[in-house]
Amino acid sequence: MKRIAIYGKGGIGKSTIVSNMAAAYSSSYRVLVIGCDPKADTTRTLYGQRIPAVLDIMKENRKPDVSDVVHEGFGGVRCVESGGPEPGVGCAGRGVIVAMNLLERLGVFDDDPDIIIYDVLGDVVCGGFAVPLREEFADEVYIVTSGEYMSLYAANNIARGVRKLKGRLGGVICNCRGIRDEVKIVEAFASRIGSRVIGVVPRSPLVQESELEAKTVVEKFPDSDQAAIYRELADEIYGNTDFTVPEPMDQDEFEEFFRRFIYSKDN
């Protein structure tokens, strides 16, 4: 079983990457996707609409069964959303903890999926979001980032958490926003923390077109270059055997790294 955790700053495109990877895997493997984000939107493009979140189901049903929380989407991908409390109320990570405990009790992990992918919010300081690693639900971590300051700042903090939890970092995914020298910036960052860029996903209008119809690019535009990029990324991650314990920068080092890199670009 391949157990993958995808971390990154909120809004950086983790869900798009996770859902398209899952769609790519679905032609050959049994895939389970678990959205660990209070927005509960990871699996929308796999299922075709939002599915009920575990935390909401638990409020309504004290004894949910597998069919209440696991929903089959495109290519037979099984979809779960942890969910979270209303904005401004409660702990956002609680949904992750509740979901993992419930899925264990229901035996979902015992159903022998070939691949489990966790989509995990990475810019909230909350122990709940560390559950996939802390409780050993996931074996390997990939960090999604762009070349923007706040995205890299979050990625560096995630690397710090991976190191503290003795996780295995498989690489950095550059999800491009179209800024100058973006891939070079992310490559320099990955190298600085002792890792590498395992995949580069360019901006594409096909992503928005697909998501407007609640579909992945792999489903809606299967023969496109963008779909091929997601398949290549999925293959790279599935076959990856190169893992490291990251060496994150401290705050001063990160500021110096970013300023020096930006300055060097302008001169």
PDB file of C-alpha atoms in Angstrom:
ATOM      1  CA  MET A   1       0.000   0.000   0.000  1.00  0.00           C
ATOM      2  CA  LYS A   2       1.264   3.469  -0.930  1.00  0.00           C
ATOM      3  CA  ARG A   3       0.280   6.099   1.657  1.00  0.00           C
ATOM      4  CA  ILE A   4       0.940   9.672   0.527  1.00  0.00           C
ATOM      5  CA  ALA A   5       0.365  12.986   2.326  1.00  0.00           C
ATOM      6  CA  ILE A   6       0.264  16.149   0.252  1.00  0.00           C
ATOM      7  CA  TYR A   7       0.839  19.305   2.323  1.00  0.00           C
ATOM      8  CA  GLY A   8       0.899  22.976   1.379  1.00  0.00           C
ATOM      9  CA  LYS A   9      -0.426  26.436   2.063  1.00  0.00           C
ATOM     10  CA  GLY A  10      -4.172  26.903   1.772  1.00  0.00           C
ATOM     11  CA  GLY A  11      -5.142  27.906  -1.748  1.00  0.00           C
ATOM     12  CA  ILE A  12      -1.899  26.743  -3.337  1.00  0.00           C
ATOM     13  CA  GLY A  13      -3.609  24.053  -5.419  1.00  0.00           C
ATOM     14  CA  LYS A  14      -3.166  20.890  -3.333  1.00  0.00           C
ATOM     15  CA  SER A  15      -6.689  19.693  -3.977  1.00  0.00           C
ATOM     16  CA  THR A  16      -6.343  20.103  -7.741  1.00  0.00           C
ATOM     17  CA  ILE A  17      -3.115  18.118  -7.733  1.00  0.00           C
ATOM     18  CA  VAL A  18      -4.457  15.425  -5.381  1.00  0.00           C
ATOM     19  CA  SER A  19      -7.684  14.907  -7.322  1.00  0.00           C
ATOM     20  CA  ASN A  20      -5.928  14.740 -10.682  1.00  0.00           C
ATOM     21  CA  MET A  21      -3.301  12.339  -9.336  1.00  0.00           C
ATOM     22  CA  ALA A  22      -6.068  10.150  -7.947  1.00  0.00           C
ATOM     23  CA  ALA A  23      -7.867  10.219 -11.299  1.00  0.00           C
ATOM     24  CA  ALA A  24      -4.616   9.254 -13.025  1.00  0.00           C
ATOM     25  CA  TYR A  25      -4.023   6.368 -10.614  1.00  0.00           C
ATOM     26  CA  SER A  26      -7.595   5.101 -10.896  1.00  0.00           C
ATOM     27  CA  SER A  27      -7.011   3.374 -14.233  1.00  0.00           C
ATOM     28  CA  SER A  28      -4.600   0.918 -12.589  1.00  0.00           C
ATOM     29  CA  TYR A  29      -5.066   1.077  -8.811  1.00  0.00           C
ATOM     30  CA  ARG A  30      -7.667   1.129  -6.059  1.00  0.00           C
ATOM     31  CA  VAL A  31      -7.442   4.646  -4.666  1.00  0.00           C
ATOM     32  CA  LEU A  32      -8.705   6.263  -1.460  1.00  0.00           C
ATOM     33  CA  VAL A  33      -8.570  10.070  -1.133  1.00  0.00           C
ATOM     34  CA  ILE A  34      -9.017  11.707   2.262  1.00  0.00           C
ATOM     35  CA  GLY A  35      -9.501  15.468   2.344  1.00  0.00           C
ATOM     36  CA  CYS A  36      -8.101  16.863   5.590  1.00  0.00           C
ATOM     37  CA  ASP A  37      -9.248  20.452   5.162  1.00  0.00           C
ATOM     38  CA  PRO A  38     -12.194  22.137   6.920  1.00  0.00           C
ATOM     39  CA  LYS A  39     -13.407  23.456   3.540  1.00  0.00           C
ATOM     40  CA  ALA A  40     -14.114  19.824   2.549  1.00  0.00           C
ATOM     41  CA  ASP A  41     -13.519  20.483  -1.136  1.00  0.00           C
ATOM     42  CA  THR A  42     -10.728  18.045  -2.057  1.00  0.00           C
ATOM     43  CA  THR A  43     -12.963  15.432  -3.670  1.00  0.00           C
ATOM     44  CA  ARG A  44     -15.509  17.669  -5.398  1.00  0.00           C
ATOM     45  CA  THR A  45     -13.966  17.147  -8.845  1.00  0.00           C
ATOM     46  CA  LEU A  46     -13.708  13.405  -8.303  1.00  0.00           C
ATOM     47  CA  TYR A  47     -17.275  12.894  -7.121  1.00  0.00           C
ATOM     48  CA  GLY A  48     -18.892  15.605  -9.209  1.00  0.00           C
ATOM     49  CA  GLN A  49     -20.173  17.558  -6.225  1.00  0.00           C
ATOM     50  CA  ARG A  50     -19.337  18.084  -2.579  1.00  0.00           C
ATOM     51  CA  ILE A  51     -19.781  15.044  -0.361  1.00  0.00           C
ATOM     52  CA  PRO A  52     -20.938  15.100   3.279  1.00  0.00           C
ATOM     53  CA  ALA A  53     -18.041  15.690   5.666  1.00  0.00           C
ATOM     54  CA  VAL A  54     -17.327  13.284   8.498  1.00  0.00           C
ATOM     55  CA  LEU A  55     -17.681  15.948  11.166  1.00  0.00           C
ATOM     56  CA  ASP A  56     -21.144  16.904   9.872  1.00  0.00           C
ATOM     57  CA  ILE A  57     -22.210  13.267   9.642  1.00  0.00           C
ATOM     58  CA  MET A  58     -21.086  12.657  13.209  1.00  0.00           C
ATOM     59  CA  LYS A  59     -23.269  15.531  14.396  1.00  0.00           C
ATOM     60  CA  GLU A  60     -26.326  13.994  12.727  1.00  0.00           C
ATOM     61  CA  ASN A  61     -25.651  10.284  13.185  1.00  0.00           C
ATOM     62  CA  ARG A  62     -24.028   8.795  16.255  1.00  0.00           C
ATOM     63  CA  LYS A  63     -23.420   5.470  14.492  1.00  0.00           C
ATOM     64  CA  PRO A  64     -22.503   6.154  10.842  1.00  0.00           C
ATOM     65  CA  ASP A  65     -21.463   3.268   8.625  1.00  0.00           C
ATOM     66  CA  VAL A  66     -18.997   3.141   5.738  1.00  0.00           C
ATOM     67  CA  SER A  67     -21.574   4.193   3.142  1.00  0.00           C
ATOM     68  CA  ASP A  68     -22.201   7.411   5.083  1.00  0.00           C
ATOM     69  CA  VAL A  69     -18.597   8.605   4.919  1.00  0.00           C
ATOM     70  CA  VAL A  70     -17.024   6.918   1.871  1.00  0.00           C
ATOM     71  CA  HIS A  71     -18.325   7.900  -1.570  1.00  0.00           C
ATOM     72  CA  GLU A  72     -17.195   6.441  -4.891  1.00  0.00           C
ATOM     73  CA  GLY A  73     -16.171   8.931  -7.544  1.00  0.00           C
ATOM     74  CA  PHE A  74     -14.525   8.988 -10.954  1.00  0.00           C
ATOM     75  CA  GLY A  75     -12.640   5.814 -11.831  1.00  0.00           C
ATOM     76  CA  GLY A  76     -13.849   4.133  -8.649  1.00  0.00           C
ATOM     77  CA  VAL A  77     -11.819   6.472  -6.435  1.00  0.00           C
ATOM     78  CA  ARG A  78     -13.201   6.332  -2.897  1.00  0.00           C
ATOM     79  CA  CYS A  79     -13.612   9.793  -1.402  1.00  0.00           C
ATOM     80  CA  VAL A  80     -13.715  10.999   2.211  1.00  0.00           C
ATOM     81  CA  GLU A  81     -13.831  14.537   3.611  1.00  0.00           C
ATOM     82  CA  SER A  82     -12.972  15.204   7.248  1.00  0.00           C
ATOM     83  CA  GLY A  83     -14.616  18.631   7.324  1.00  0.00           C
ATOM     84  CA  GLY A  84     -14.396  21.079  10.203  1.00  0.00           C
ATOM     85  CA  PRO A  85     -16.356  23.420  12.448  1.00  0.00           C
ATOM     86  CA  GLU A  86     -18.091  26.597  11.356  1.00  0.00           C
ATOM     87  CA  PRO A  87     -15.617  29.449  10.710  1.00  0.00           C
ATOM     88  CA  GLY A  88     -14.585  31.080  13.974  1.00  0.00           C
ATOM     89  CA  VAL A  89     -15.878  28.216  16.096  1.00  0.00           C
ATOM     90  CA  GLY A  90     -13.866  25.294  17.442  1.00  0.00           C
ATOM     91  CA  CYS A  91     -10.638  23.673  16.280  1.00  0.00           C
ATOM     92  CA  ALA A  92     -10.109  23.218  12.536  1.00  0.00           C
ATOM     93  CA  GLY A  93      -7.926  20.162  13.068  1.00  0.00           C
ATOM     94  CA  ARG A  94     -10.553  18.347  15.117  1.00  0.00           C
ATOM     95  CA  GLY A  95     -12.245  17.102  11.957  1.00  0.00           C
ATOM     96  CA  VAL A  96      -9.057  15.319  10.928  1.00  0.00           C
ATOM     97  CA  ILE A  97      -8.746  13.589  14.285  1.00  0.00           C
ATOM     98  CA  VAL A  98     -12.409  12.546  14.324  1.00  0.00           C
ATOM     99  CA  ALA A  99     -12.258  11.333  10.715  1.00  0.00           C
ATOM    100  CA  MET A 100      -9.155   9.213  11.209  1.00  0.00           C
ATOM    101  CA  ASN A 101     -10.559   7.597  14.332  1.00  0.00           C
ATOM    102  CA  LEU A 102     -13.880   6.846  12.628  1.00  0.00           C
ATOM    103  CA  LEU A 103     -12.279   5.428   9.474  1.00  0.00           C
ATOM    104  CA  GLU A 104     -10.168   3.118  11.640  1.00  0.00           C
ATOM    105  CA  ARG A 105     -13.217   1.935  13.592  1.00  0.00           C
ATOM    106  CA  LEU A 106     -15.140   1.274  10.374  1.00  0.00           C
ATOM    107  CA  GLY A 107     -12.247  -0.716   8.906  1.00  0.00           C
ATOM    108  CA  VAL A 108     -11.857   1.520   5.845  1.00  0.00           C
ATOM    109  CA  PHE A 109      -8.084   1.125   5.904  1.00  0.00           C
ATOM    110  CA  ASP A 110      -8.457  -2.654   6.074  1.00  0.00           C
ATOM    111  CA  ASP A 111     -10.121  -2.746   2.655  1.00  0.00           C
ATOM    112  CA  ASP A 112      -6.709  -2.929   0.960  1.00  0.00           C
ATOM    113  CA  PRO A 113      -6.557   0.210  -1.185  1.00  0.00           C
ATOM    114  CA  ASP A 114      -3.415   0.316  -3.317  1.00  0.00           C
ATOM    115  CA  ILE A 115      -2.945   4.036  -2.776  1.00  0.00           C
ATOM    116  CA  ILE A 116      -4.160   6.418  -0.071  1.00  0.00           C
ATOM    117  CA  ILE A 117      -3.702  10.140  -0.643  1.00  0.00           C
ATOM    118  CA  TYR A 118      -4.217  12.699   2.122  1.00  0.00           C
ATOM    119  CA  ASP A 119      -4.779  16.337   1.172  1.00  0.00           C
ATOM    120  CA  VAL A 120      -3.645  18.291   4.238  1.00  0.00           C
ATOM    121  CA  LEU A 121      -3.826  21.990   5.015  1.00  0.00           C
ATOM    122  CA  GLY A 122      -0.334  23.165   5.922  1.00  0.00           C
ATOM    123  CA  ASP A 123      -0.521  26.776   7.097  1.00  0.00           C
ATOM    124  CA  VAL A 124      -2.531  26.298  10.299  1.00  0.00           C
ATOM    125  CA  VAL A 125      -0.622  25.644  13.521  1.00  0.00           C
ATOM    126  CA  CYS A 126      -2.766  22.815  14.849  1.00  0.00           C
ATOM    127  CA  GLY A 127      -1.865  19.290  15.907  1.00  0.00           C
ATOM    128  CA  GLY A 128      -4.876  17.891  14.079  1.00  0.00           C
ATOM    129  CA  PHE A 129      -3.249  18.513  10.734  1.00  0.00           C
ATOM    130  CA  ALA A 130      -0.203  16.496  11.821  1.00  0.00           C
ATOM    131  CA  VAL A 131      -2.341  13.399  12.425  1.00  0.00           C
ATOM    132  CA  PRO A 132      -1.580  11.698   9.064  1.00  0.00           C
ATOM    133  CA  LEU A 133       2.105  11.730  10.036  1.00  0.00           C
ATOM    134  CA  ARG A 134       1.975  11.597  13.816  1.00  0.00           C
ATOM    135  CA  GLU A 135      -0.264   8.571  13.873  1.00  0.00           C
ATOM    136  CA  GLU A 136       1.572   6.908  10.970  1.00  0.00           C
ATOM    137  CA  PHE A 137      -1.361   6.929   8.595  1.00  0.00           C
ATOM    138  CA  ALA A 138       0.974   8.224   5.863  1.00  0.00           C
ATOM    139  CA  ASP A 139       4.452   7.005   4.920  1.00  0.00           C
ATOM    140  CA  GLU A 140       5.674   9.857   2.743  1.00  0.00           C
ATOM    141  CA  VAL A 141       5.140  13.588   2.378  1.00  0.00           C
ATOM    142  CA  TYR A 142       5.167  15.929  -0.601  1.00  0.00           C
ATOM    143  CA  ILE A 143       4.985  19.705  -0.268  1.00  0.00           C
ATOM    144  CA  VAL A 144       3.146  21.810  -2.835  1.00  0.00           C
ATOM    145  CA  THR A 145       4.395  25.377  -3.268  1.00  0.00           C
ATOM    146  CA  SER A 146       4.719  28.177  -5.765  1.00  0.00           C
ATOM    147  CA  GLY A 147       7.646  30.602  -5.936  1.00  0.00           C
ATOM    148  CA  GLU A 148       5.764  33.189  -3.889  1.00  0.00           C
ATOM    149  CA  TYR A 149       6.990  34.295  -0.473  1.00  0.00           C
ATOM    150  CA  MET A 150       4.046  33.137   1.647  1.00  0.00           C
ATOM    151  CA  SER A 151       3.798  29.806  -0.131  1.00  0.00           C
ATOM    152  CA  LEU A 152       7.484  29.103   0.461  1.00  0.00           C
ATOM    153  CA  TYR A 153       7.176  30.360   4.032  1.00  0.00           C
ATOM    154  CA  ALA A 154       4.428  27.793   4.653  1.00  0.00           C
ATOM    155  CA  ALA A 155       6.467  25.106   2.871  1.00  0.00           C
ATOM    156  CA  ASN A 156       9.425  25.793   5.160  1.00  0.00           C
ATOM    157  CA  ASN A 157       7.178  25.498   8.225  1.00  0.00           C
ATOM    158  CA  ILE A 158       5.785  22.221   6.894  1.00  0.00           C
ATOM    159  CA  ALA A 159       9.338  20.943   6.459  1.00  0.00           C
ATOM    160  CA  ARG A 160       9.949  21.845  10.098  1.00  0.00           C
ATOM    161  CA  GLY A 161       6.944  19.777  11.129  1.00  0.00           C
ATOM    162  CA  VAL A 162       8.008  16.842   8.955  1.00  0.00           C
ATOM    163  CA  ARG A 163      11.424  16.872  10.597  1.00  0.00           C
ATOM    164  CA  LYS A 164       9.989  17.087  14.106  1.00  0.00           C
ATOM    165  CA  LEU A 165       7.714  14.123  13.420  1.00  0.00           C
ATOM    166  CA  LYS A 166      10.526  12.194  11.732  1.00  0.00           C
ATOM    167  CA  GLY A 167       8.589  12.016   8.497  1.00  0.00           C
ATOM    168  CA  ARG A 168       9.977  11.184   5.067  1.00  0.00           C
ATOM    169  CA  LEU A 169       9.920  14.002   2.542  1.00  0.00           C
ATOM    170  CA  GLY A 170       9.707  12.703  -1.013  1.00  0.00           C
ATOM    171  CA  GLY A 171      10.005  16.047  -2.754  1.00  0.00           C
ATOM    172  CA  VAL A 172       8.540  19.431  -3.549  1.00  0.00           C
ATOM    173  CA  ILE A 173       5.868  20.007  -6.196  1.00  0.00           C
ATOM    174  CA  CYS A 174       6.044  23.376  -7.942  1.00  0.00           C
ATOM    175  CA  ASN A 175       2.501  24.508  -8.750  1.00  0.00           C
ATOM    176  CA  CYS A 176       3.245  27.512 -10.930  1.00  0.00           C
ATOM    177  CA  ARG A 177       1.595  30.897 -10.502  1.00  0.00           C
ATOM    178  CA  GLY A 178       3.417  32.469 -13.431  1.00  0.00           C
ATOM    179  CA  ILE A 179       5.992  34.602 -11.615  1.00  0.00           C
ATOM    180  CA  ARG A 180       9.433  35.167 -13.086  1.00  0.00           C
ATOM    181  CA  ASP A 181      12.017  32.396 -12.555  1.00  0.00           C
ATOM    182  CA  GLU A 182       9.472  30.481 -10.490  1.00  0.00           C
ATOM    183  CA  VAL A 183      10.855  26.997 -11.086  1.00  0.00           C
ATOM    184  CA  LYS A 184      14.380  28.186 -10.267  1.00  0.00           C
ATOM    185  CA  ILE A 185      13.170  29.706  -7.009  1.00  0.00           C
ATOM    186  CA  VAL A 186      11.408  26.499  -5.968  1.00  0.00           C
ATOM    187  CA  GLU A 187      14.363  24.356  -7.043  1.00  0.00           C
ATOM    188  CA  ALA A 188      16.686  26.518  -4.923  1.00  0.00           C
ATOM    189  CA  PHE A 189      14.313  26.221  -1.962  1.00  0.00           C
ATOM    190  CA  ALA A 190      14.007  22.447  -2.310  1.00  0.00           C
ATOM    191  CA  SER A 191      17.769  22.083  -2.485  1.00  0.00           C
ATOM    192  CA  ARG A 192      18.208  24.346   0.542  1.00  0.00           C
ATOM    193  CA  ILE A 193      16.005  22.104   2.714  1.00  0.00           C
ATOM    194  CA  GLY A 194      17.727  18.955   1.449  1.00  0.00           C
ATOM    195  CA  SER A 195      15.102  17.819  -1.033  1.00  0.00           C
ATOM    196  CA  ARG A 196      14.299  18.176  -4.736  1.00  0.00           C
ATOM    197  CA  VAL A 197      11.539  19.232  -7.084  1.00  0.00           C
ATOM    198  CA  ILE A 198       9.711  16.062  -8.089  1.00  0.00           C
ATOM    199  CA  GLY A 199       7.226  17.732 -10.414  1.00  0.00           C
ATOM    200  CA  VAL A 200       6.319  21.042 -12.045  1.00  0.00           C
ATOM    201  CA  VAL A 201       2.678  21.828 -12.812  1.00  0.00           C
ATOM    202  CA  PRO A 202       2.219  24.825 -15.140  1.00  0.00           C
ATOM    203  CA  ARG A 203      -0.759  27.161 -15.067  1.00  0.00           C
ATOM    204  CA  SER A 204      -3.479  26.110 -17.456  1.00  0.00           C
ATOM    205  CA  PRO A 205      -6.977  27.409 -18.260  1.00  0.00           C
ATOM    206  CA  LEU A 206      -8.070  23.774 -18.498  1.00  0.00           C
ATOM    207  CA  VAL A 207      -7.942  23.547 -14.702  1.00  0.00           C
ATOM    208  CA  GLN A 208     -10.600  26.196 -14.195  1.00  0.00           C
ATOM    209  CA  GLU A 209     -12.701  24.896 -17.074  1.00  0.00           C
ATOM    210  CA  SER A 210     -12.682  21.426 -15.538  1.00  0.00           C
ATOM    211  CA  GLU A 211     -13.361  22.600 -12.003  1.00  0.00           C
ATOM    212  CA  LEU A 212     -16.332  24.680 -13.130  1.00  0.00           C
ATOM    213  CA  GLU A 213     -17.921  21.382 -14.164  1.00  0.00           C
ATOM    214  CA  ALA A 214     -16.732  19.642 -10.976  1.00  0.00           C
ATOM    215  CA  LYS A 215     -14.373  17.411 -12.928  1.00  0.00           C
ATOM    216  CA  THR A 216     -10.653  16.752 -12.963  1.00  0.00           C
ATOM    217  CA  VAL A 217      -8.560  17.666 -15.975  1.00  0.00           C
ATOM    218  CA  VAL A 218      -7.784  13.965 -16.335  1.00  0.00           C
ATOM    219  CA  GLU A 219     -11.491  13.238 -16.747  1.00  0.00           C
ATOM    220  CA  LYS A 220     -12.605  16.217 -18.838  1.00  0.00           C
ATOM    221  CA  PHE A 221      -9.493  16.673 -21.007  1.00  0.00           C
ATOM    222  CA  PRO A 222      -7.834  13.227 -20.903  1.00  0.00           C
ATOM    223  CA  ASP A 223      -5.721  13.800 -24.025  1.00  0.00           C
ATOM    224  CA  SER A 224      -4.449  17.253 -23.044  1.00  0.00           C
ATOM    225  CA  ASP A 225      -0.866  18.167 -22.171  1.00  0.00           C
ATOM    226  CA  GLN A 226      -2.056  19.179 -18.698  1.00  0.00           C
ATOM    227  CA  ALA A 227      -3.556  15.740 -18.056  1.00  0.00           C
ATOM    228  CA  ALA A 228      -0.266  14.191 -19.189  1.00  0.00           C
ATOM    229  CA  ILE A 229       1.581  16.340 -16.654  1.00  0.00           C
ATOM    230  CA  TYR A 230      -0.627  15.066 -13.819  1.00  0.00           C
ATOM    231  CA  ARG A 231      -0.096  11.479 -14.966  1.00  0.00           C
ATOM    232  CA  GLU A 232       3.662  12.001 -15.096  1.00  0.00           C
ATOM    233  CA  LEU A 233       3.647  13.481 -11.597  1.00  0.00           C
ATOM    234  CA  ALA A 234       1.575  10.547 -10.334  1.00  0.00           C
ATOM    235  CA  ASP A 235       4.047   8.097 -11.877  1.00  0.00           C
ATOM    236  CA  GLU A 236       7.039   9.949 -10.398  1.00  0.00           C
ATOM    237  CA  ILE A 237       5.534   9.840  -6.928  1.00  0.00           C
ATOM    238  CA  TYR A 238       4.421   6.221  -7.181  1.00  0.00           C
ATOM    239  CA  GLY A 239       7.898   5.084  -8.191  1.00  0.00           C
ATOM    240  CA  ASN A 240       9.808   7.391  -5.862  1.00  0.00           C
ATOM    241  CA  THR A 241      12.316   5.797  -3.497  1.00  0.00           C
ATOM    242  CA  ASP A 242      14.333   8.941  -2.705  1.00  0.00           C
ATOM    243  CA  PHE A 243      13.299  10.268   0.702  1.00  0.00           C
ATOM    244  CA  THR A 244      14.989  12.654   3.102  1.00  0.00           C
ATOM    245  CA  VAL A 245      14.466  14.178   6.513  1.00  0.00           C
ATOM    246  CA  PRO A 246      14.259  17.874   5.620  1.00  0.00           C
ATOM    247  CA  GLU A 247      16.561  20.565   6.991  1.00  0.00           C
ATOM    248  CA  PRO A 248      14.252  23.591   7.239  1.00  0.00           C
ATOM    249  CA  MET A 249      15.591  27.099   7.556  1.00  0.00           C
ATOM    250  CA  ASP A 250      15.055  29.176  10.664  1.00  0.00           C
ATOM    251  CA  GLN A 251      13.239  32.473  10.255  1.00  0.00           C
ATOM    252  CA  ASP A 252      16.355  34.571   9.661  1.00  0.00           C
ATOM    253  CA  GLU A 253      17.782  32.063   7.199  1.00  0.00           C
ATOM    254  CA  PHE A 254      14.537  31.971   5.258  1.00  0.00           C
ATOM    255  CA  GLU A 255      14.351  35.766   5.034  1.00  0.00           C
ATOM    256  CA  GLU A 256      17.966  35.903   3.873  1.00  0.00           C
ATOM    257  CA  PHE A 257      17.362  33.149   1.320  1.00  0.00           C
ATOM    258  CA  PHE A 258      14.372  34.869  -0.196  1.00  0.00           C
ATOM    259  CA  ARG A 259      15.890  38.356  -0.228  1.00  0.00           C
ATOM    260  CA  ARG A 260      19.156  37.111  -1.704  1.00  0.00           C
ATOM    261  CA  PHE A 261      17.379  35.141  -4.400  1.00  0.00           C
ATOM    262  CA  ILE A 262      15.105  38.014  -5.402  1.00  0.00           C
ATOM    263  CA  TYR A 263      18.013  40.461  -5.310  1.00  0.00           C
ATOM    264  CA  SER A 264      20.167  38.177  -7.463  1.00  0.00           C
ATOM    265  CA  LYS A 265      17.406  38.021 -10.072  1.00  0.00           C
ATOM    266  CA  ASP A 266      17.357  41.802 -10.399  1.00  0.00           C
ATOM    267  CA  ASN A 267      21.114  42.188 -10.857  1.00  0.00           C
TER     268      ASN A 267
END
